[in-house]
CSV table of C-alpha atoms in Angstrom, one decimal:
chain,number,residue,atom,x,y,z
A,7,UNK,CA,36.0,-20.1,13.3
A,8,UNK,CA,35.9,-16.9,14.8
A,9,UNK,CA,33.8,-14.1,12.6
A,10,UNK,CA,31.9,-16.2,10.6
A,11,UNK,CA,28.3,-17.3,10.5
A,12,UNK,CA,25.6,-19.4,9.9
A,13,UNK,CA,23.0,-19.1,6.8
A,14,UNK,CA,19.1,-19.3,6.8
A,15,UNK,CA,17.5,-19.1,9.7
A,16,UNK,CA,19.5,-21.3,12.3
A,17,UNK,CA,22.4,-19.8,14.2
A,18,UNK,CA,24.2,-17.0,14.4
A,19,UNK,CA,27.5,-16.7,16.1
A,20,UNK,CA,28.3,-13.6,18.8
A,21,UNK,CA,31.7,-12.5,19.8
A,22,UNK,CA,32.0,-11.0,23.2
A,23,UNK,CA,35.1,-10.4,25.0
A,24,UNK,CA,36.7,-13.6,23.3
A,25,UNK,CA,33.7,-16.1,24.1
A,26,UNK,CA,32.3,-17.3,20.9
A,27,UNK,CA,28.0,-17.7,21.4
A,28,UNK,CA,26.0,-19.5,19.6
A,29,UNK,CA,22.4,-17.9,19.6
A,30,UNK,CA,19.0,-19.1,17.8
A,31,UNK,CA,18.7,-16.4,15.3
A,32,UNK,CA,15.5,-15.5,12.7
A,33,UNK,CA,17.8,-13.1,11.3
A,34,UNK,CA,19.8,-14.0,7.7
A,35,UNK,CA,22.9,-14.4,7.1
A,36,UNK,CA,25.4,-10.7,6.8
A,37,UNK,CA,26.7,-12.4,3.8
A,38,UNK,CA,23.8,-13.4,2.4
A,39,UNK,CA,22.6,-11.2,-1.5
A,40,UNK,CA,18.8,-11.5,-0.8
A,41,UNK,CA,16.8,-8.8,1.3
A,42,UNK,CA,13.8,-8.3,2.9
A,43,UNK,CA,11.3,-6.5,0.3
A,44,UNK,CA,7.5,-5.8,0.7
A,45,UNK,CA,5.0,-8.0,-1.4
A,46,UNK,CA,1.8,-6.2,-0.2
A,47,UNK,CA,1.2,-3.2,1.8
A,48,UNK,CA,-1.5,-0.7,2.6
A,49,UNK,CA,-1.2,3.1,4.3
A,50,UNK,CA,-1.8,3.1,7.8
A,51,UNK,CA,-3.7,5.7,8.9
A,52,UNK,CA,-6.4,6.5,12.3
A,53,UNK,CA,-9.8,4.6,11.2
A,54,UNK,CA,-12.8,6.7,11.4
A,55,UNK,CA,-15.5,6.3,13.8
A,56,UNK,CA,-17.8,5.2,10.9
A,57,UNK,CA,-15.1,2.9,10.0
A,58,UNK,CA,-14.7,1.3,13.0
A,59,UNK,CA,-16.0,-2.5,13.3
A,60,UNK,CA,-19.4,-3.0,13.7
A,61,UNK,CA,-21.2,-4.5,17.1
A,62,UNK,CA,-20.8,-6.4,19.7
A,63,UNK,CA,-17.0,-6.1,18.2
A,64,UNK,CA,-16.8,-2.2,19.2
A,65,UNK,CA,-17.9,-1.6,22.6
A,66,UNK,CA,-17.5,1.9,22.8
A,67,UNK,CA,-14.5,1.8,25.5
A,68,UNK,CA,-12.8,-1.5,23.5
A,69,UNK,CA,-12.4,-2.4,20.2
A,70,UNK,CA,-12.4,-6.2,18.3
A,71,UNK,CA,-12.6,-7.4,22.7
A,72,UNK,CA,-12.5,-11.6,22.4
A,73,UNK,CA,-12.6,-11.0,18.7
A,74,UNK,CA,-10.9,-12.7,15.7
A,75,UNK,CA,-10.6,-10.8,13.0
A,76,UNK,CA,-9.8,-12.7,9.5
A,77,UNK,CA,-8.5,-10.5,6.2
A,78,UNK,CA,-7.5,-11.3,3.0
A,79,UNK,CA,-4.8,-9.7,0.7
A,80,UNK,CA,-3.7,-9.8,-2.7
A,81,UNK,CA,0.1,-10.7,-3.2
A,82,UNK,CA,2.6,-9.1,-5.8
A,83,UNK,CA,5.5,-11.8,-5.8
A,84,UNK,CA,6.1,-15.0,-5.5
A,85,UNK,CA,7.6,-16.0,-2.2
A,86,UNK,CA,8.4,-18.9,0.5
A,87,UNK,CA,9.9,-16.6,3.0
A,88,UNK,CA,7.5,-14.3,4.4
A,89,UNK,CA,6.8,-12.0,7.8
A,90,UNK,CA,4.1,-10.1,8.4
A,91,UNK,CA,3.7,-5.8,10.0
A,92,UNK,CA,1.6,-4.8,12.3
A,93,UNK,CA,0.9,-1.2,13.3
A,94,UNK,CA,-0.4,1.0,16.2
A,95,UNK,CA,0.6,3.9,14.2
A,96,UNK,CA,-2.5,5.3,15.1
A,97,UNK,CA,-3.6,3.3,18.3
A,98,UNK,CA,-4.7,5.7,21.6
A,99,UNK,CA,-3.4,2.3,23.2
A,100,UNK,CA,-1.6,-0.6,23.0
A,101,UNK,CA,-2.4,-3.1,20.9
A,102,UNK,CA,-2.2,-6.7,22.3
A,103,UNK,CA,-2.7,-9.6,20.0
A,104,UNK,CA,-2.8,-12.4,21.1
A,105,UNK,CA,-2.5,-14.7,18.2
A,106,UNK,CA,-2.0,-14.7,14.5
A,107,UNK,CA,-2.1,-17.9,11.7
A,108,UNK,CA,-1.7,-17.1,8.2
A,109,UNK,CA,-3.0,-19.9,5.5
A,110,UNK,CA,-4.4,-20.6,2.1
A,111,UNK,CA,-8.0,-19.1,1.1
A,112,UNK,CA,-10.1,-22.3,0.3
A,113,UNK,CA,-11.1,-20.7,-2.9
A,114,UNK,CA,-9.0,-20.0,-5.8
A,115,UNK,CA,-10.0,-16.6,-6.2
A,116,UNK,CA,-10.2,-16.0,-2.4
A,117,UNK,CA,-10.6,-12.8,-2.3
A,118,UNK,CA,-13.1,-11.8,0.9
A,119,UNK,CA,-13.6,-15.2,1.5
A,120,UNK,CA,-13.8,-16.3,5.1
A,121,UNK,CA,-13.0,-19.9,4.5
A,122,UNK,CA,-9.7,-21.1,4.0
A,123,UNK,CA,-7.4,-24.7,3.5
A,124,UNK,CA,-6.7,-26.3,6.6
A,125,UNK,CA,-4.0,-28.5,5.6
A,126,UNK,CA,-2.3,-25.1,5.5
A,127,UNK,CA,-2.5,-22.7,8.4
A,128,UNK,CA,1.0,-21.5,9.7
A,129,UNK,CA,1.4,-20.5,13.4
A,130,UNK,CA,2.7,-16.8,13.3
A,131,UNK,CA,5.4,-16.2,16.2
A,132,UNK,CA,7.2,-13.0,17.6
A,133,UNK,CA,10.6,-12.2,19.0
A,134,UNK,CA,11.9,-15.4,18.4
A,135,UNK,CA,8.8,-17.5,19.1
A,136,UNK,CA,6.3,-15.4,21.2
A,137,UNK,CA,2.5,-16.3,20.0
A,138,UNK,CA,1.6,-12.9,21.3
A,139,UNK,CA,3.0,-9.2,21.7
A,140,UNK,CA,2.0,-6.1,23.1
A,141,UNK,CA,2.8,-3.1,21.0
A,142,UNK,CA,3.1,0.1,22.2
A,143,UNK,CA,1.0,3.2,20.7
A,144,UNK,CA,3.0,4.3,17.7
A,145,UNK,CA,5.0,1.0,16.9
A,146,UNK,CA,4.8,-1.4,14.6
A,147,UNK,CA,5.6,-4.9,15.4
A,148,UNK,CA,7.3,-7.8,12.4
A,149,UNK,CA,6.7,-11.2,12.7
A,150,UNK,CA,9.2,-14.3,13.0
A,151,UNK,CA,10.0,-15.1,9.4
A,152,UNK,CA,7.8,-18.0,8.2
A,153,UNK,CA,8.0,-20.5,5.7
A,154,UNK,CA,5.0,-20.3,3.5
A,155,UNK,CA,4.6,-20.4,-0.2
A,156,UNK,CA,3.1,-17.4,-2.0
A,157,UNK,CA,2.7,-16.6,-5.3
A,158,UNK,CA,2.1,-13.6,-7.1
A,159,UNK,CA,-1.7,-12.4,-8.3
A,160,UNK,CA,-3.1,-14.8,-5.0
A,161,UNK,CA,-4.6,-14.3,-1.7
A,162,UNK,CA,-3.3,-14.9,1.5
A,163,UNK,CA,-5.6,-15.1,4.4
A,164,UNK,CA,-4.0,-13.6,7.8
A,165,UNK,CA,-6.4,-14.0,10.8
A,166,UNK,CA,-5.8,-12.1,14.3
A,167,UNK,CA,-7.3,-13.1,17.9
A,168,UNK,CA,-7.4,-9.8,20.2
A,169,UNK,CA,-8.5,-11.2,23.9
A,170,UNK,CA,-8.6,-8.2,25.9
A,171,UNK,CA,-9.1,-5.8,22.8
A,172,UNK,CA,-7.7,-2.1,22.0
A,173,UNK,CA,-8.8,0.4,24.8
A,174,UNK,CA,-10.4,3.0,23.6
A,175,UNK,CA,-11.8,4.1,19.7
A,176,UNK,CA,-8.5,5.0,18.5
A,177,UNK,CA,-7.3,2.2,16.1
A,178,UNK,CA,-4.9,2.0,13.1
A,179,UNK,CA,-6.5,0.6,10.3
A,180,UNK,CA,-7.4,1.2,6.5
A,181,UNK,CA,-10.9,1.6,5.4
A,182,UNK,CA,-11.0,1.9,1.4
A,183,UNK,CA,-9.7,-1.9,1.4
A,184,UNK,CA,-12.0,-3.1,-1.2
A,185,UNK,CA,-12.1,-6.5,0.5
A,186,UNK,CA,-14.5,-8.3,2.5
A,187,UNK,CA,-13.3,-9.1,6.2
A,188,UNK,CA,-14.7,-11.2,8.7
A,189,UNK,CA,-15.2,-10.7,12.6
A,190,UNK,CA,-15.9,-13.7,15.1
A,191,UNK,CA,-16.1,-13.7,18.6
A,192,UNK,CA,-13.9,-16.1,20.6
A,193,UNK,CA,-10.6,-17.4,19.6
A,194,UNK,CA,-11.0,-19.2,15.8
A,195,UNK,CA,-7.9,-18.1,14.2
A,196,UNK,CA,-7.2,-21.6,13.4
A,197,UNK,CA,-11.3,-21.9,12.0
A,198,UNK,CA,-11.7,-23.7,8.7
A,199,UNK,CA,-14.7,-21.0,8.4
A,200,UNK,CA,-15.5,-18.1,10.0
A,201,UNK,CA,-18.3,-17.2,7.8
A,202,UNK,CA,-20.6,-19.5,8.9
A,203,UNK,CA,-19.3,-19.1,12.2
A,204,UNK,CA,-22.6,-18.1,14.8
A,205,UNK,CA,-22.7,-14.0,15.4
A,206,UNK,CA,-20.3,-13.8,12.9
A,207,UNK,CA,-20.0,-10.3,11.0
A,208,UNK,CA,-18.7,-8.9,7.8
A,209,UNK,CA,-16.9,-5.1,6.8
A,210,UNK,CA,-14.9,-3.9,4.1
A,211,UNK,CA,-11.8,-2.5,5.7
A,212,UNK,CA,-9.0,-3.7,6.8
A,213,UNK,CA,-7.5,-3.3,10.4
A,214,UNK,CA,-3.8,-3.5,11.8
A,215,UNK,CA,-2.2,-5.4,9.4
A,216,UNK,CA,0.2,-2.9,7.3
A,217,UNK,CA,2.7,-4.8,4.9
A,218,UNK,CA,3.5,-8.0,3.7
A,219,UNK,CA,7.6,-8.7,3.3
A,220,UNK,CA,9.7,-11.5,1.4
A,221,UNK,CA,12.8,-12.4,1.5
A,222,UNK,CA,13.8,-12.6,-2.2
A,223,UNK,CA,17.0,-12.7,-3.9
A,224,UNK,CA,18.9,-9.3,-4.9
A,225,UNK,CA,17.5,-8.8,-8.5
A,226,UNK,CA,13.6,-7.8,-6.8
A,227,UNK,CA,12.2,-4.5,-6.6
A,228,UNK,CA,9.6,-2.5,-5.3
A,229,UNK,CA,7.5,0.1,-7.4
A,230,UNK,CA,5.6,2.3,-4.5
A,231,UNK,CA,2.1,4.2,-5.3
A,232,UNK,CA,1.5,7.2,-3.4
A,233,UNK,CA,-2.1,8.2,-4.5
A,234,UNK,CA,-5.4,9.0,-3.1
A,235,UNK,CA,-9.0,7.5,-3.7
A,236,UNK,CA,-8.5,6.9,-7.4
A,237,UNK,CA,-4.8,5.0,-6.6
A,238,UNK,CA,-6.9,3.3,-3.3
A,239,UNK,CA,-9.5,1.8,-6.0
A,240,UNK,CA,-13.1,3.9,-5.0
A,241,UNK,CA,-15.6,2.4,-8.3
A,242,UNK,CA,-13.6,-0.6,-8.6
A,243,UNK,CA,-15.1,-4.4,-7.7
A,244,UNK,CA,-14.8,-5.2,-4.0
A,245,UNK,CA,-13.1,-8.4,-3.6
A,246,UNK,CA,-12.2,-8.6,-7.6
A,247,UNK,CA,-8.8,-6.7,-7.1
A,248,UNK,CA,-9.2,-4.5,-10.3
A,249,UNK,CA,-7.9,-1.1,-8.9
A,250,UNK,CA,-5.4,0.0,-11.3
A,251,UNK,CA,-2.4,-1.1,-9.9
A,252,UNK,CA,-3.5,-4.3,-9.6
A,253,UNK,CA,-4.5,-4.3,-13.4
A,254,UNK,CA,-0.8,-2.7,-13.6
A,255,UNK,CA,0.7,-5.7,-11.9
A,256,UNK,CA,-1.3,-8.4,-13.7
A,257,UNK,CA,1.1,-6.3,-16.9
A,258,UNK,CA,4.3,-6.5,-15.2
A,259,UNK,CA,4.1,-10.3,-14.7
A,260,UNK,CA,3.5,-11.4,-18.2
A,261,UNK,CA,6.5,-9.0,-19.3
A,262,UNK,CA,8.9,-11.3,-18.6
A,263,UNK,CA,11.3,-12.0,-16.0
A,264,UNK,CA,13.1,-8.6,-15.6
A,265,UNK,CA,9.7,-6.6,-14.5
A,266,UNK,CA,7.7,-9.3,-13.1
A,267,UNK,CA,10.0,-9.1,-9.8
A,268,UNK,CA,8.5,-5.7,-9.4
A,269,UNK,CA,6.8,-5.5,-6.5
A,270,UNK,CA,3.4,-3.4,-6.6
A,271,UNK,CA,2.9,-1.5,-3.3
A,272,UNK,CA,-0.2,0.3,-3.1
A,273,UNK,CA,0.0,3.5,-0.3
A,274,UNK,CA,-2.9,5.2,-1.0
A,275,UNK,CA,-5.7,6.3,0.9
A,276,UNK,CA,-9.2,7.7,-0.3
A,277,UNK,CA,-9.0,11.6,0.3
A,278,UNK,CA,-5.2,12.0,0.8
A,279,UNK,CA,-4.0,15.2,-0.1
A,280,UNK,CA,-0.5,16.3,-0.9
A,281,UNK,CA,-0.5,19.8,1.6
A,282,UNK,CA,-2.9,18.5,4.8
A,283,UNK,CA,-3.7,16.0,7.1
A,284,UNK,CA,-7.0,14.6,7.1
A,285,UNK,CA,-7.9,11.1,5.5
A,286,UNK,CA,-4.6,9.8,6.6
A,287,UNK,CA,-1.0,12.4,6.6
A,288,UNK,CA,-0.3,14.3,3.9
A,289,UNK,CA,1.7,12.1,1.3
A,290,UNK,CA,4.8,15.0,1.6
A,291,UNK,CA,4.6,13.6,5.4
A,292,UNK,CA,4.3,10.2,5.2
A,293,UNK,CA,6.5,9.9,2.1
A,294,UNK,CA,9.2,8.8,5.1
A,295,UNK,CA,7.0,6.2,6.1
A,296,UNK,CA,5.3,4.6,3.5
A,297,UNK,CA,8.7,4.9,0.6
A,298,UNK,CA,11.6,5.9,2.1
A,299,UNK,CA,12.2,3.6,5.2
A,300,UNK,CA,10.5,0.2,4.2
A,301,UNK,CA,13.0,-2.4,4.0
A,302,UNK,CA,15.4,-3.9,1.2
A,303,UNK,CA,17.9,-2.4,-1.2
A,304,UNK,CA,15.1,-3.3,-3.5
A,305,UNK,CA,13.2,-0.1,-2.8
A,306,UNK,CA,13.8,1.8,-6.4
A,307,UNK,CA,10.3,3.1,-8.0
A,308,UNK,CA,7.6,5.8,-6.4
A,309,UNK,CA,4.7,6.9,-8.8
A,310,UNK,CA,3.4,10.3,-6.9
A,311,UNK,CA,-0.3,10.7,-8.2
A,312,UNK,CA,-1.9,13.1,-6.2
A,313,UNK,CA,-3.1,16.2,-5.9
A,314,UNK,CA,-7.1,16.4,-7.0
A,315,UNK,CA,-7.7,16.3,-3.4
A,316,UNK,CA,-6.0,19.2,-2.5
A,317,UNK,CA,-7.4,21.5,-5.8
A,318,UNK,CA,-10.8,20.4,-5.2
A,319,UNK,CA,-10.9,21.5,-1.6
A,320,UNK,CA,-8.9,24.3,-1.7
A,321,UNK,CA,-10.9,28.0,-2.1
A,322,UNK,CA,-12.8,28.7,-5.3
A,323,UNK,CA,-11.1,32.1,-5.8
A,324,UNK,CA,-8.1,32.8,-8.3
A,325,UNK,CA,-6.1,33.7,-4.9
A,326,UNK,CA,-6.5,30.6,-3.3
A,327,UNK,CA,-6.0,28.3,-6.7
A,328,UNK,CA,-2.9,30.2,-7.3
A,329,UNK,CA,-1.5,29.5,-4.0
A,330,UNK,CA,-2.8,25.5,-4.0
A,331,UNK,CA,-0.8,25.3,-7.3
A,332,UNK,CA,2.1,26.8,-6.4
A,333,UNK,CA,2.4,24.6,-3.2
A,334,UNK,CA,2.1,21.5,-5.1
A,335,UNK,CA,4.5,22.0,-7.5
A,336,UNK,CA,6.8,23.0,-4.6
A,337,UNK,CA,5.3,19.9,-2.8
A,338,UNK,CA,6.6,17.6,-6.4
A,339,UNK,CA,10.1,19.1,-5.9
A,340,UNK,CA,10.6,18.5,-2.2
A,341,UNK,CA,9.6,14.7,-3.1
A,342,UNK,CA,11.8,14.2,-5.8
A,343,UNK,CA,14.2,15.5,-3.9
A,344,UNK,CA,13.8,13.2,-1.0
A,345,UNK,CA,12.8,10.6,-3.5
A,346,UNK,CA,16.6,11.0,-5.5
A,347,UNK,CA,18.8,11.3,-2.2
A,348,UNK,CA,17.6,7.5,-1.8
A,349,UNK,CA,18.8,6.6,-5.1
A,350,UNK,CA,15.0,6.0,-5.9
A,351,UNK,CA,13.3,7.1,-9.6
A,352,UNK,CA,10.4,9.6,-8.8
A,353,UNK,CA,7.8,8.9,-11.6
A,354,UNK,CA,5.0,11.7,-11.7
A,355,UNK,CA,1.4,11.0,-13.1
A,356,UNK,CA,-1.0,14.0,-14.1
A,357,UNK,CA,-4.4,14.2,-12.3
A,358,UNK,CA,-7.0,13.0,-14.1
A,359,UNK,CA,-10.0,14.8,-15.0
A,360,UNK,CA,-12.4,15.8,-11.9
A,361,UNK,CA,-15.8,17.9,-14.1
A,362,UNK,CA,-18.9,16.8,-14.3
A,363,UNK,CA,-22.4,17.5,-13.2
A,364,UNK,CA,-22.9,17.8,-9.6
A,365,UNK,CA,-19.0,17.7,-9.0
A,366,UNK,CA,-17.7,20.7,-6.9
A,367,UNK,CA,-14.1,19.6,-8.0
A,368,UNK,CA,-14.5,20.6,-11.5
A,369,UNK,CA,-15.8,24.2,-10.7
A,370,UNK,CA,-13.4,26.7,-13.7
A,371,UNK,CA,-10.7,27.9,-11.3
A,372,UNK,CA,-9.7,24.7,-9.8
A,373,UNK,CA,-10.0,23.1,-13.3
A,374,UNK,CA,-7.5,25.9,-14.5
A,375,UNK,CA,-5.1,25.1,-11.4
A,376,UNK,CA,-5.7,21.1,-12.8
A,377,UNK,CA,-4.2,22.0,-16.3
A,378,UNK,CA,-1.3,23.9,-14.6
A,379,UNK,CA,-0.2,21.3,-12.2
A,380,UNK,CA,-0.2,19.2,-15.0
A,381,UNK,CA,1.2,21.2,-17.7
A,382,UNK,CA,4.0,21.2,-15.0
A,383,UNK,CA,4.1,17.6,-14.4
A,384,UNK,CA,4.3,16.8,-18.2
A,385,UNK,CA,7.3,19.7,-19.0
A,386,UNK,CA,9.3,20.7,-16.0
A,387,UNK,CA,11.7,17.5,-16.5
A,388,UNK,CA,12.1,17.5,-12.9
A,389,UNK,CA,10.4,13.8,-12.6
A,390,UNK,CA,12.8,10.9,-14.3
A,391,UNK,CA,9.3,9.8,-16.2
A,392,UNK,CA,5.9,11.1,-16.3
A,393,UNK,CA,2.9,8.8,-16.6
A,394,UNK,CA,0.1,10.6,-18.6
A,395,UNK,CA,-3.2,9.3,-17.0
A,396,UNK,CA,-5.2,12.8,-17.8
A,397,UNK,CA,-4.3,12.2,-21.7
A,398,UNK,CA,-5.2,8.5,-21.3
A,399,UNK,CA,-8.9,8.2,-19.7
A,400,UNK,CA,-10.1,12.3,-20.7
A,401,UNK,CA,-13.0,12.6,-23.1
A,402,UNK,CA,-11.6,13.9,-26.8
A,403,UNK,CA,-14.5,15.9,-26.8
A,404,UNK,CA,-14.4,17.4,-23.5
A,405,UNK,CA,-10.7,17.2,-22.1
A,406,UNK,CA,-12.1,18.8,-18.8
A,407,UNK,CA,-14.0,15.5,-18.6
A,408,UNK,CA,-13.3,11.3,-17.8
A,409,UNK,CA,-14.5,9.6,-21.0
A,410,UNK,CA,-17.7,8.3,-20.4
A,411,UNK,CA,-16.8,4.7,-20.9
A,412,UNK,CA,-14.6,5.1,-17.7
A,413,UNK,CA,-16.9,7.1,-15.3
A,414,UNK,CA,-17.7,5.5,-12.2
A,415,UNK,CA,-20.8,7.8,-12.1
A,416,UNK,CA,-19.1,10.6,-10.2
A,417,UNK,CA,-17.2,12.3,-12.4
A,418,UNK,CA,-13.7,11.7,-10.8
A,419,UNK,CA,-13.4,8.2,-9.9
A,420,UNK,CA,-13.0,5.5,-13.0
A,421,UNK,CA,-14.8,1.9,-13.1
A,422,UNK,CA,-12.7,-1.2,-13.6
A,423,UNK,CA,-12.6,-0.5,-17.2
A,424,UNK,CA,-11.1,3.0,-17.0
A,425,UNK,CA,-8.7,1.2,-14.3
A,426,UNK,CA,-7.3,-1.0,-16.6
A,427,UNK,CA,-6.8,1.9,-19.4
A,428,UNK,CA,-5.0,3.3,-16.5
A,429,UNK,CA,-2.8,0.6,-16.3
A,430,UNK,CA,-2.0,0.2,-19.9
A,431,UNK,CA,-1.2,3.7,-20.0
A,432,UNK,CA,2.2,2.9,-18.2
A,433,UNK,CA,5.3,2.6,-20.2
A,434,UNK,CA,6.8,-0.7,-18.7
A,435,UNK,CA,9.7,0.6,-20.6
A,436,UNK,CA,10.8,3.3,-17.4
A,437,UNK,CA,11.4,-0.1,-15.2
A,438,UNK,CA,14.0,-1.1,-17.2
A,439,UNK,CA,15.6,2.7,-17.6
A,440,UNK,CA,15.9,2.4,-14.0
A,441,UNK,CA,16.0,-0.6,-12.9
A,442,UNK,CA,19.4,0.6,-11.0
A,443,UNK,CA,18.0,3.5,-9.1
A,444,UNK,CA,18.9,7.1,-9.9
A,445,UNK,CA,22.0,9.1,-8.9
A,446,UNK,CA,21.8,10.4,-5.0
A,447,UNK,CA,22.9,13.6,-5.9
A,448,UNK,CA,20.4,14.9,-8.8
């Protein structure tokens, strides 16, 4: 009958000018109560030349040329719907893949690993079936929705075959990953093991890939991190996934049914700062990007924990700290604001302590424009929750210090263990407060 249609991922029926189509769709159902909510992500930002892969797989005019390129990440949800971002946010060219398969790791832990389960490997289409696409500087191409079982706390190996490569050095990508990827040449995408693959190569960064989305039913949400080095995971394990909000995840899914469809998206980037560009946009930039337009009603949490970069470079002189903190605080209010008019809670978290030898952060005026920032965060009432992390990880004796159970060795960067007292210092309770958004107009 005219004006209805068919649900999953069969056929969809057009109306135009009275003829009733029927048209191969990926698309869902209009009627249909579940969405299309991330499950991993990672902030896309313009890789750095010492970032950029290692030989014969940058050739100084082309980048990953006749190279597969095979990357692990750590999922947030469980899933058997999924479909895959890639950007050229960043790209000085197009980038043309060529082909993508995602599968199982062959190891349970997985993480880094460059082996994975045959029996499992998915073909990853585009546009309704295309094995390849050429995406434009600036874009970001989605995948075909595939069928593929994922669960929450596991791996999921996604490998990429670029034939002709990126022109030029300019490539979207994101370095502090953590995780241990693996660079082949020739098209092995479908490889049961690319480590032990001949000329094959190791970094720990990731490259193109930018989110992970499911299509889950209507009760899932998505709790957003916008954060800089210390959010990103610098002095944590590479390949162990124990950056705080992965030790804040591993919380939310023994709590029960309610929080553990939270999804835990982690936009951060080492060296972000709130005010200026520089190690990615500034997060009152990219706030658009990375909270407010990714996909699904689900979209209802952002923690906003930044800042230390911008104090710590900022001027020593009481001028210059003054300023800094005054522009943050503004910068706070302009995200809530942006944050509420989406009908999503703005949780803020104080900056942790950044003093200790050898560490130009801590120097006294940027320390005093510290306490103020967060003396604000803690007592304005302007964020719907604040999440204390300076009170949680300080030393008692020395509040201008991390406790030195939790010091990565640099004074402002904590070690797994500091991580997880990071994680435990979030009230699960505020998910539940909100777990319907905020009103659009406050």
């Amino acid at each position: 009958m005219f004006g209805s249609s068919f649900s999953g991922f069969g056929l969809k029926n057009i109306l135009i000018t009275g003829v009733l189509l029927l048209c191969p769709s990926s698309s869902v159902s209009a009627k249909s109560s579940n969405q299309w909510i991330d499950i991993w992500g990672s902030m896309p930002q313009l890789v750095e030349s010492e970032n950029l892969p290692p030989a014969p797989y940058n050739g100084g005019d082309t980048v990953f040329k006749n190279a597969t390129l095979r990357q692990t990440v750590y999922i947030t949800q469980d899933a058997s719907t999924i479909r895959l971002s890639f950007s050229n946010a960043f790209g000085g060219s197009e980038l043309p893949i060529t082909a993508v398969t995602v599968a199982l790791p062959a190891s349970r832990a997985g993480a880094g690993s460059g082996a994975i389960k045959p029996g499992t490997i998915k073909t990853v289409t585009f546009s309704g079936g295309h094995p390849d696409f050429l995406v434009p500087n600036g874009a970001v191409v989605v995948s075909d929705p595939i069928k593929f079982q994922v669960k929450a706390q596991s791996v999921l190996t996604i490998t990429l075959y670029l034939a002709s490569g990126q022109a030029g050095q300019s490539i979207t990508g994101h370095p502090g990953s953590r995780t241990t990827s693996w660079l082949a040449q020739g098209n092995l995408v479908s490889a049961a093991n690319l480590s032990s693959t001949a000329g094959v190569a190791s970094t720990d960064h990731w490259y193109f890939l930018s989110s992970i989305e499911a299509y889950q039913p209507e009760r899932a949400s998505a709790l957003y991190l916008v954060g800089d080095s210390i959010t990103d995971g610098r002095g944590s394990t590479t390949n162990a996934n124990n950056r705080w909000p992965d030790q804040l995840l591993a919380r939310l899914q023994k709590a029960g049914r309610s929080l553990s469809s939270i999804s835990v998206i982690n936009q951060a980037a080492g060296g972000n700062r709130v005010l200026a560009d520089g190690l990615g946009p500034n997060a009152l930039g990219r706030i658009e990007r990375d909270v407010l337009a990714r996909p699904g009603s689900g979209v209802r949490y952002a923690l906003i924990f930044e800042g230390v970069n911008d104090i710590g470079t900022a001027p020593l002189d009481q001028v210059a700290q003054q300023s800094v903190g005054d522009r943050l605080i503004s910068a706070y209010e302009q995200m809530i604001t942006r944050l509420h008019s989406h009908g999503i809670a703005a949780f803020g978290a104080t900056i942790t302590p950044m003093s200790g030898p050898g560490q130009a952060y801590g120097e006294p005026e940027r320390e005093k424009t510290r306490l103020r920032v967060n003396e604000w965060i803690r007592r304005s009432g302007r964020f719907d929750a604040v999440v204390d992390f300076d009170m949680a990880v300080r030393d008692r004796g020395n509040k201008t210090m991390l406790d030195k159970r939790w010091d990565s060795g640099d004074h402002l960067h904590l070690n797994p263990e500091g991580y997880r007292v990071m994680a435990e210092a979030v009230d699960l309770e505020i998910f539940e407060r909100f777990a319907d958004g905020v009103d659009r107009y406050l």
